[in-house]
Tab-separated table of C-alpha atoms in Angstrom:
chain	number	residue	atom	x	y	z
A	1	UNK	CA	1.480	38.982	30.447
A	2	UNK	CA	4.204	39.658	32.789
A	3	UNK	CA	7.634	41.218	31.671
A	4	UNK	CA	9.817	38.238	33.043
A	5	UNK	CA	7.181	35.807	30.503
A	6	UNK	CA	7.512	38.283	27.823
A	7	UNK	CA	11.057	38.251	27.762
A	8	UNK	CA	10.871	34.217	28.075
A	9	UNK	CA	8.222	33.865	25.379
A	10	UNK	CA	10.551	36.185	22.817
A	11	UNK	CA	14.240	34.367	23.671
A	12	UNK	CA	11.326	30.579	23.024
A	13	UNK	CA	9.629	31.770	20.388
A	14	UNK	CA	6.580	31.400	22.036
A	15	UNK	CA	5.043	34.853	20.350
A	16	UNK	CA	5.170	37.370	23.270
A	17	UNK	CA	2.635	40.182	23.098
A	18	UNK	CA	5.053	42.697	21.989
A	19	UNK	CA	8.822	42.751	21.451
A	20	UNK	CA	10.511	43.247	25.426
A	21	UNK	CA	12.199	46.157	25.691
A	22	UNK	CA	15.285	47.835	27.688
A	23	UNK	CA	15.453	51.532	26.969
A	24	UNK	CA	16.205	54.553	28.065
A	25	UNK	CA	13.043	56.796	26.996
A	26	UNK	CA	10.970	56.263	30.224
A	27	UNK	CA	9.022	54.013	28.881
A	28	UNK	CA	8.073	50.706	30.184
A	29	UNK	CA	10.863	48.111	30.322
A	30	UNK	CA	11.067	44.286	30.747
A	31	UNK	CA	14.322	43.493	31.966
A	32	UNK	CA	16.463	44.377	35.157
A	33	UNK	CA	20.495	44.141	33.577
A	34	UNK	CA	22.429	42.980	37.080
A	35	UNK	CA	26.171	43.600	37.564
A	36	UNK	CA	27.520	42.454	40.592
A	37	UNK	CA	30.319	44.894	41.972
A	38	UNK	CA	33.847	43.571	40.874
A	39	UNK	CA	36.067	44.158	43.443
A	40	UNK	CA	39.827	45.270	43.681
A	41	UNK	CA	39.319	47.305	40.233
A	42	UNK	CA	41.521	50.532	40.836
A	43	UNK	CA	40.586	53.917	40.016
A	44	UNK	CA	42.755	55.801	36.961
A	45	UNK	CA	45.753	57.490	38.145
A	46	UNK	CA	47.055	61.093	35.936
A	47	UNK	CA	50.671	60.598	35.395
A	48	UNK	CA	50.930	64.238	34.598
A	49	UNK	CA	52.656	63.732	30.894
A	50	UNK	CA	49.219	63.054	29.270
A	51	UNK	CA	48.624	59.722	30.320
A	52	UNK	CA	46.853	57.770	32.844
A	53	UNK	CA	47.041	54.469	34.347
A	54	UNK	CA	45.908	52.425	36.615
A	55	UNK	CA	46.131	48.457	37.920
A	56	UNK	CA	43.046	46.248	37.679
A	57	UNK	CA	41.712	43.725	39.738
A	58	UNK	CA	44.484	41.242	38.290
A	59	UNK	CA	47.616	42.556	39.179
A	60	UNK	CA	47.740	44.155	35.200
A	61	UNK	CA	48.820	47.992	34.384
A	62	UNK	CA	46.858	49.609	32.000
A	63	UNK	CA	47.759	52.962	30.229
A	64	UNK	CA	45.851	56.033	27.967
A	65	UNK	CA	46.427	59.151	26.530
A	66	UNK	CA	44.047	61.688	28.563
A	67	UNK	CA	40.782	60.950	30.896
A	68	UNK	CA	38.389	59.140	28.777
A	69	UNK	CA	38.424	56.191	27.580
A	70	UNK	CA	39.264	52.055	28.838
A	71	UNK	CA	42.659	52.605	27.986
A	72	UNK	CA	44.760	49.293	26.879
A	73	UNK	CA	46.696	46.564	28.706
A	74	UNK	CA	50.565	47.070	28.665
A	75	UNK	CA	51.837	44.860	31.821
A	76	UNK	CA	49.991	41.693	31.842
A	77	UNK	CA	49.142	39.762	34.985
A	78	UNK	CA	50.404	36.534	33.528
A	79	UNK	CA	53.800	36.897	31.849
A	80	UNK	CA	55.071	33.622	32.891
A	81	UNK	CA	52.701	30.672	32.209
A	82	UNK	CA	54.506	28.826	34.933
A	83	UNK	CA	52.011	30.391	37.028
A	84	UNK	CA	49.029	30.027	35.621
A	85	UNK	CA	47.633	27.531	37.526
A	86	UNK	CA	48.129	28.942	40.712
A	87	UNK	CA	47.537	32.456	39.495
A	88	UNK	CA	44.692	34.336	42.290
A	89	UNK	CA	41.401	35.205	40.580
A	90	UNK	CA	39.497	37.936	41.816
A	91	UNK	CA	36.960	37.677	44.671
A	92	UNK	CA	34.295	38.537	42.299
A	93	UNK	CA	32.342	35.483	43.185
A	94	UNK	CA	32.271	36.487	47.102
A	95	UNK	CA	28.469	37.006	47.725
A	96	UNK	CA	28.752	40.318	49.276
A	97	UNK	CA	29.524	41.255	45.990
A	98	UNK	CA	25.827	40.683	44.634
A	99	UNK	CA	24.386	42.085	47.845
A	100	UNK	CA	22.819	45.162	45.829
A	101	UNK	CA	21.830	42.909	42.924
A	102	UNK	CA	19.595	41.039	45.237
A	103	UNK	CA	18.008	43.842	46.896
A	104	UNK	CA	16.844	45.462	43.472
A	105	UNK	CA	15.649	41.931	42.266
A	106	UNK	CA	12.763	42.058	45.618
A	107	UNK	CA	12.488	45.070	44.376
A	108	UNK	CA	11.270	44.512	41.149
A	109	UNK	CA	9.663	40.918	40.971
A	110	UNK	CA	7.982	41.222	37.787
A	111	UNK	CA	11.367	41.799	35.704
A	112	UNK	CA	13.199	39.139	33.709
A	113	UNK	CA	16.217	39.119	35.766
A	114	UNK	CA	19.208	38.642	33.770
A	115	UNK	CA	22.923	38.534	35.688
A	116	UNK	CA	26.425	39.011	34.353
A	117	UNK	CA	29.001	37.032	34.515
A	118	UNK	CA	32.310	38.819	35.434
A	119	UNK	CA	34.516	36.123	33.759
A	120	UNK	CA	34.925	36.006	30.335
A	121	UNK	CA	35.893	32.969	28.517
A	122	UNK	CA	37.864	34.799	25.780
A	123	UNK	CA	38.244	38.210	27.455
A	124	UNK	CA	39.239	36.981	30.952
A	125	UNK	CA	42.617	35.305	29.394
A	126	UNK	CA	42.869	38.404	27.117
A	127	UNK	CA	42.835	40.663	30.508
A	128	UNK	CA	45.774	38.133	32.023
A	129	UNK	CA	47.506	37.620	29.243
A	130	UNK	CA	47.295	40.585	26.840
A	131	UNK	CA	45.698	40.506	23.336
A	132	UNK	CA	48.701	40.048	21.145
A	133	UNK	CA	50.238	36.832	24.090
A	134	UNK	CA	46.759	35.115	23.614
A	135	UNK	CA	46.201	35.154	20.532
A	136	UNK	CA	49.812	33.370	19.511
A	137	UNK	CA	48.993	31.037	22.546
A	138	UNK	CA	46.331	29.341	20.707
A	139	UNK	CA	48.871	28.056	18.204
A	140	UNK	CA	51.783	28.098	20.624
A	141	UNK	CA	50.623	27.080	24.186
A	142	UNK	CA	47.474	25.586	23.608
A	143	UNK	CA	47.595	23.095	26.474
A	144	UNK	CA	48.460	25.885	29.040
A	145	UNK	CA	45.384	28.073	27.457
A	146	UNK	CA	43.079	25.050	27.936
A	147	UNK	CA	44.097	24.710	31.696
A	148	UNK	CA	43.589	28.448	32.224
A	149	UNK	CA	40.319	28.142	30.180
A	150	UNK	CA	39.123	25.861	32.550
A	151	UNK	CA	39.652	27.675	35.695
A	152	UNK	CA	37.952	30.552	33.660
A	153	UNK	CA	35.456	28.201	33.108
A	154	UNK	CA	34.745	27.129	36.261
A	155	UNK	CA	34.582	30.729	37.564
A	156	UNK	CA	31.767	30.825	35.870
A	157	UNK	CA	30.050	27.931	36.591
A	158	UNK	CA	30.423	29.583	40.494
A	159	UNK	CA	29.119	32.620	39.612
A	160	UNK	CA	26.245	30.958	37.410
A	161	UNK	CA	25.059	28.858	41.049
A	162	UNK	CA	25.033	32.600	42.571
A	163	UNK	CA	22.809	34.032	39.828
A	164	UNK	CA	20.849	30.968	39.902
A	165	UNK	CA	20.289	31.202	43.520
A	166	UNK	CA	19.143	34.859	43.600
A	167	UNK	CA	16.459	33.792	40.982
A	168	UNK	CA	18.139	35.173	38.109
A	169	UNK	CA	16.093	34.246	34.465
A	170	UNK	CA	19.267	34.647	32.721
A	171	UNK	CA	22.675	34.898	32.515
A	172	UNK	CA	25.041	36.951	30.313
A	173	UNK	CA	28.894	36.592	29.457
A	174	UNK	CA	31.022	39.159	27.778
A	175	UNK	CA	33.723	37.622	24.208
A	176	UNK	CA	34.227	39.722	21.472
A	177	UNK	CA	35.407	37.239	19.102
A	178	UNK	CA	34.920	39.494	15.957
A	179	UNK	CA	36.811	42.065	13.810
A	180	UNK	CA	34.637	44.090	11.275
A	181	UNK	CA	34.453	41.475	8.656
A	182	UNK	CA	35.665	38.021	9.719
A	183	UNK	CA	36.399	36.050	12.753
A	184	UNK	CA	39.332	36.565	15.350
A	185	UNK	CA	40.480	32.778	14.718
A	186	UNK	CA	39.291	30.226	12.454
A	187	UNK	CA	36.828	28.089	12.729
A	188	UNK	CA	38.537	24.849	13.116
A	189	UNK	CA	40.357	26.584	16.215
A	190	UNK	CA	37.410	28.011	17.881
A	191	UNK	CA	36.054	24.605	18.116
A	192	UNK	CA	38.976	22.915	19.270
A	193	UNK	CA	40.194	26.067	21.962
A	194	UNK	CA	36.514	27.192	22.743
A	195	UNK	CA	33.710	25.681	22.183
A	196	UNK	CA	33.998	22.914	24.312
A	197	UNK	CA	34.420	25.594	27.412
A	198	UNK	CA	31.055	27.227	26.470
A	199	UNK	CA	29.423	24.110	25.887
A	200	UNK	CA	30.235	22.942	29.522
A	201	UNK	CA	29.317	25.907	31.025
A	202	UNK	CA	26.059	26.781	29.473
A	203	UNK	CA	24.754	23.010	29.803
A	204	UNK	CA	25.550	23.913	33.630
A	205	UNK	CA	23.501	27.332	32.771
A	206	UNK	CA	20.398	25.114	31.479
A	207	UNK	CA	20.884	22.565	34.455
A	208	UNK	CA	20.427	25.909	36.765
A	209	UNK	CA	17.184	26.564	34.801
A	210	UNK	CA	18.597	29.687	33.592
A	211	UNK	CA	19.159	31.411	29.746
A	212	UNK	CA	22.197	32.058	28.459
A	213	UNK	CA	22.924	35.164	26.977
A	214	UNK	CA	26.383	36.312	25.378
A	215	UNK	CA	27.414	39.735	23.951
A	216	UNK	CA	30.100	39.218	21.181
A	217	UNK	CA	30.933	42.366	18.732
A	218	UNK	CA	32.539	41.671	14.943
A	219	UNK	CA	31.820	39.521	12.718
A	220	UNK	CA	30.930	36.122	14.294
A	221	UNK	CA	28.449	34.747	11.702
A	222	UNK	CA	30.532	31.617	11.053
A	223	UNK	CA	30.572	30.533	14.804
A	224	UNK	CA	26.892	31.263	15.506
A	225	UNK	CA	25.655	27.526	14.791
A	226	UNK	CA	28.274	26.036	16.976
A	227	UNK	CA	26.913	28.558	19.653
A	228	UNK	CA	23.427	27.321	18.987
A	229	UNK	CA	24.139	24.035	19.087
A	230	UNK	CA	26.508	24.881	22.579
A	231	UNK	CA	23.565	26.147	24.304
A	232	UNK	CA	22.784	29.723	23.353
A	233	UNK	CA	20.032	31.342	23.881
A	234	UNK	CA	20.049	34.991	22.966
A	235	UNK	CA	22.752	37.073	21.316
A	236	UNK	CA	24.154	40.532	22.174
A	237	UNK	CA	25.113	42.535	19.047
A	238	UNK	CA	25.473	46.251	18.653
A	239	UNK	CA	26.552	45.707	14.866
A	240	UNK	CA	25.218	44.158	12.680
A	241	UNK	CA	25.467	45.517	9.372
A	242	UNK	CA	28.488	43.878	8.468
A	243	UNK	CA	26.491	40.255	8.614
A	244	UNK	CA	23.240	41.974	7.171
A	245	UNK	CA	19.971	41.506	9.083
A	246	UNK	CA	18.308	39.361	6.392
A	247	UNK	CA	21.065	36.584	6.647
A	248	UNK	CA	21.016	36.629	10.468
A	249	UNK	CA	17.259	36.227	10.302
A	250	UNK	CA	17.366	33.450	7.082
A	251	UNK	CA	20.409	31.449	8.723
A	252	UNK	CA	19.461	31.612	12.525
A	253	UNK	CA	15.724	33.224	12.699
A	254	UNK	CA	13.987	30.800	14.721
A	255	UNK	CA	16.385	29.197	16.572
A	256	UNK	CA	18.353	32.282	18.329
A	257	UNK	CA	17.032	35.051	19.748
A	258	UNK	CA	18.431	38.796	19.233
A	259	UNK	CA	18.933	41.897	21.742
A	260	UNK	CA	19.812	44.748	20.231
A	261	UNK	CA	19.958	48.020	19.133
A	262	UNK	CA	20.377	49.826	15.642
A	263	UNK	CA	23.165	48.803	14.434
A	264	UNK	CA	25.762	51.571	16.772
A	265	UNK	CA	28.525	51.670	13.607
A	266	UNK	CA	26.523	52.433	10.474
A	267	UNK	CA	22.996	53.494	10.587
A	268	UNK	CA	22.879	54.588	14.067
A	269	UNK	CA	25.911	56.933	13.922
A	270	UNK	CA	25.238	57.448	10.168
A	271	UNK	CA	22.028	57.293	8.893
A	272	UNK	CA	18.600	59.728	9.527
A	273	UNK	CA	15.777	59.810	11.446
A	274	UNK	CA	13.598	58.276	8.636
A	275	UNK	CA	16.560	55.903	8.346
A	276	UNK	CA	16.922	54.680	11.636
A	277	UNK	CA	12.700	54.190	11.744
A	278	UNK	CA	13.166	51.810	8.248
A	279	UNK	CA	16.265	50.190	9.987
A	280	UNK	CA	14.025	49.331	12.945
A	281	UNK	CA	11.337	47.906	11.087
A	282	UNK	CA	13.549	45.857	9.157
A	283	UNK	CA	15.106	44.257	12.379
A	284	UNK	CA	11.210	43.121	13.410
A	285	UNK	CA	10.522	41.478	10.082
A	286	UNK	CA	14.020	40.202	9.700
A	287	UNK	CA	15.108	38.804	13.635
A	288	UNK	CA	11.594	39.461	15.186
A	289	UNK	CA	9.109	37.625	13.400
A	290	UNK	CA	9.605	33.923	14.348
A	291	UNK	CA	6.347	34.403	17.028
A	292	UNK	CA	9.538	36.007	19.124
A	293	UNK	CA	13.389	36.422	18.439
A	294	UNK	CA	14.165	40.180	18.637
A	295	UNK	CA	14.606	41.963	22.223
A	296	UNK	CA	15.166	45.538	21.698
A	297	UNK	CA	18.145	47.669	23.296
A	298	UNK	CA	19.632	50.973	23.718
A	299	UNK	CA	23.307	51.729	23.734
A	300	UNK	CA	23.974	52.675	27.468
A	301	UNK	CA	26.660	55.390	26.521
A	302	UNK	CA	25.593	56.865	23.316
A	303	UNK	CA	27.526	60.026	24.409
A	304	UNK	CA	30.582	58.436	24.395
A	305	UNK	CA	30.112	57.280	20.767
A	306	UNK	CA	28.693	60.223	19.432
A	307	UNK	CA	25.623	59.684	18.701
A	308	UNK	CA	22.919	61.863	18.284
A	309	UNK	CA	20.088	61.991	21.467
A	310	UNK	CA	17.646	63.059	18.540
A	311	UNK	CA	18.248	59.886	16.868
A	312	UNK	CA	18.410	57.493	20.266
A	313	UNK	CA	14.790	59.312	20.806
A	314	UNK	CA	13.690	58.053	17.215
A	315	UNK	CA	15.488	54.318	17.653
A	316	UNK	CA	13.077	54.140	21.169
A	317	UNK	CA	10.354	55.558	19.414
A	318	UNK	CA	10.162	52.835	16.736
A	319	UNK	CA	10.625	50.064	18.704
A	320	UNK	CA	7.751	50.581	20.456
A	321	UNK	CA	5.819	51.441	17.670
A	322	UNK	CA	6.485	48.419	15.582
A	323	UNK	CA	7.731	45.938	17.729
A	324	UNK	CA	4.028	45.373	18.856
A	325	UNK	CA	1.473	43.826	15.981
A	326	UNK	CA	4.473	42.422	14.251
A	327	UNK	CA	6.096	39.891	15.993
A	328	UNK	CA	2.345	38.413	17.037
A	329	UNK	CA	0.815	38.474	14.097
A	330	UNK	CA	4.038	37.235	11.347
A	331	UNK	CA	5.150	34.817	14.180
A	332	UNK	CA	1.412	33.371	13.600
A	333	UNK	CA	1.745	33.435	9.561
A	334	UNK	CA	5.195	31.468	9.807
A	335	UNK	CA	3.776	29.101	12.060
A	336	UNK	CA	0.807	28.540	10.272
């Protein structure tokens, strides 16, 4: 079995040899992650008072205190929505950009390739408009916001044909649309604001003959059958804790696939060795036993949240010792 039809046969529950795997233990690994370069992003600048800014790719100034961190948006891009139809997007859909990203994917046939998307749905209007502006304009401007959805939308319906004509297996978009324990808007307004945006692009995804993949931290467990029934494939969660892995697995098991690591909040930056090992297992029996469903994943800057490299050893460990038997041989009791 080849890595790309691994990866394939656990996001189609179609009971994949072992669970796929992206790591970082030097071990073998299943998928090639693919980030086109975005260009016009500006480097950080030191103010020399403590903090730093810089101007992204939008035209937006962005500020923090000291030399870490992704800082926060202060100076939107679009203040006035007079101009948000004619507002310039970023030439992150030129295809010099993916030059590299080609080039690695000869390199590595065998991979599932999977490409991201530089142009958020929810995020890209967050980076124009500034977390607090957005979020009123759902209730306030909610004709303007569907306009600019749509040219975010069709952004990445561009970028989609680009992936898809590299030879891309997948493609992955970027919408945290969570805080710790609840949704960022209702229900009722996701469905009217958003859905319909992710619906059209994703069908345009499937048309491509590609998977659709979308990381989204928080809470989100109320809007995960709409996503289903939108066109989702696989879901990106580094938490997941506050939903609880048994009612992931009894509400969506089956029918959506999961990539990720131990949960990066609680058990991961919490727990033990011997925790993070039972924490592990429980994410095979829980997402990973459907004959497929769980894809496992390591945190690419564990540093930066503090976690422990002893415990990052011990998450890679266990995936590879117990995502093997287990998602063959349960995803042949529950289909039996």
């Amino acid at each position: 079995m080849t890595n790309k039809e691994r990866v394939s046969r656990a996001i189609h529950f179609q009971k994949p040899d072992r669970i796929p795997h992206l790591l970082y233990d030097g071990g073998e690994n299943d998928i090639l992650w693919l980030w086109s370069e975005r260009a016009g992003e500006n480097p950080w600048k030191d103010e020399g008072d403590g903090r730093w800014s810089r101007i992204d790719a939008w035209g937006g100034g962005w500020e923090r205190f000291g030399p870490e961190g992704n800082g926060e948006l202060v100076e939107p891009s679009l203040s006035d929505w007079a101009d948000a139809d004619t507002m310039a997007f970023p030439d992150w859909n030129n295809p010099a950009c993916y030059k590299g990203c080609h080039e690695l994917m000869q390199q590595k046939p065998d991979l599932y390739k999977l490409g991201v998307i530089n142009f958020g749905l929810f995020e890209g209007p967050e980076h124009v408009r500034r977390m607090d502006n957005l979020l009123m304009d759902f209730c306030e401007f909610p004709q303007q916001l569907d306009r600019l959805l749509s040219r975010f939308a069709d952004a990445q319906m561009a970028s989609i044909d680009i992936w898809a004509g590299l030879g891309a297996d997948g493609i992955m978009s970027y919408d945290d649309l969570g805080l710790q324990d609840r949704p960022m808007l209702s229900v009722d307004m996701f469905r009217t604001a958003l859905l319909p945006h992710y619906r059209r692009v994703w069908k345009h995804a499937h048309d491509r003959g590609v998977d659709v993949w979308m990381h989204s931290c928080g809470y989100i467990m109320p809007y995960l059958d709409d996503l289903i029934a939108a066109g989702l494939n696989v879901i990106q969660m580094d938490q997941q804790e506050n939903m609880g892995l048994e009612e992931l697995g009894r509400r969506f098991g089956g029918r959506l696939a999961f990539w990720c690591p131990v949960d990066i909040q609680r058990t991961m930056a919490h727990g033990s060795v011997e925790q993070i090992e039972a924490y592990v297992q429980q994410m095979v029996q829980h997402l990973g036993s459907y004959g497929g469903g769980l894809i496992s994943k390591a945190y690419p800057q564990p540093d930066v949240i503090g976690h422990d490299p002893a415990k990052t050893v011990a998450m890679c460990k266990a995936f590879r010792c117990y995502g093997k038997a287990d998602v063959v041989s349960r995803g042949k009791e529950r289909s039996s």
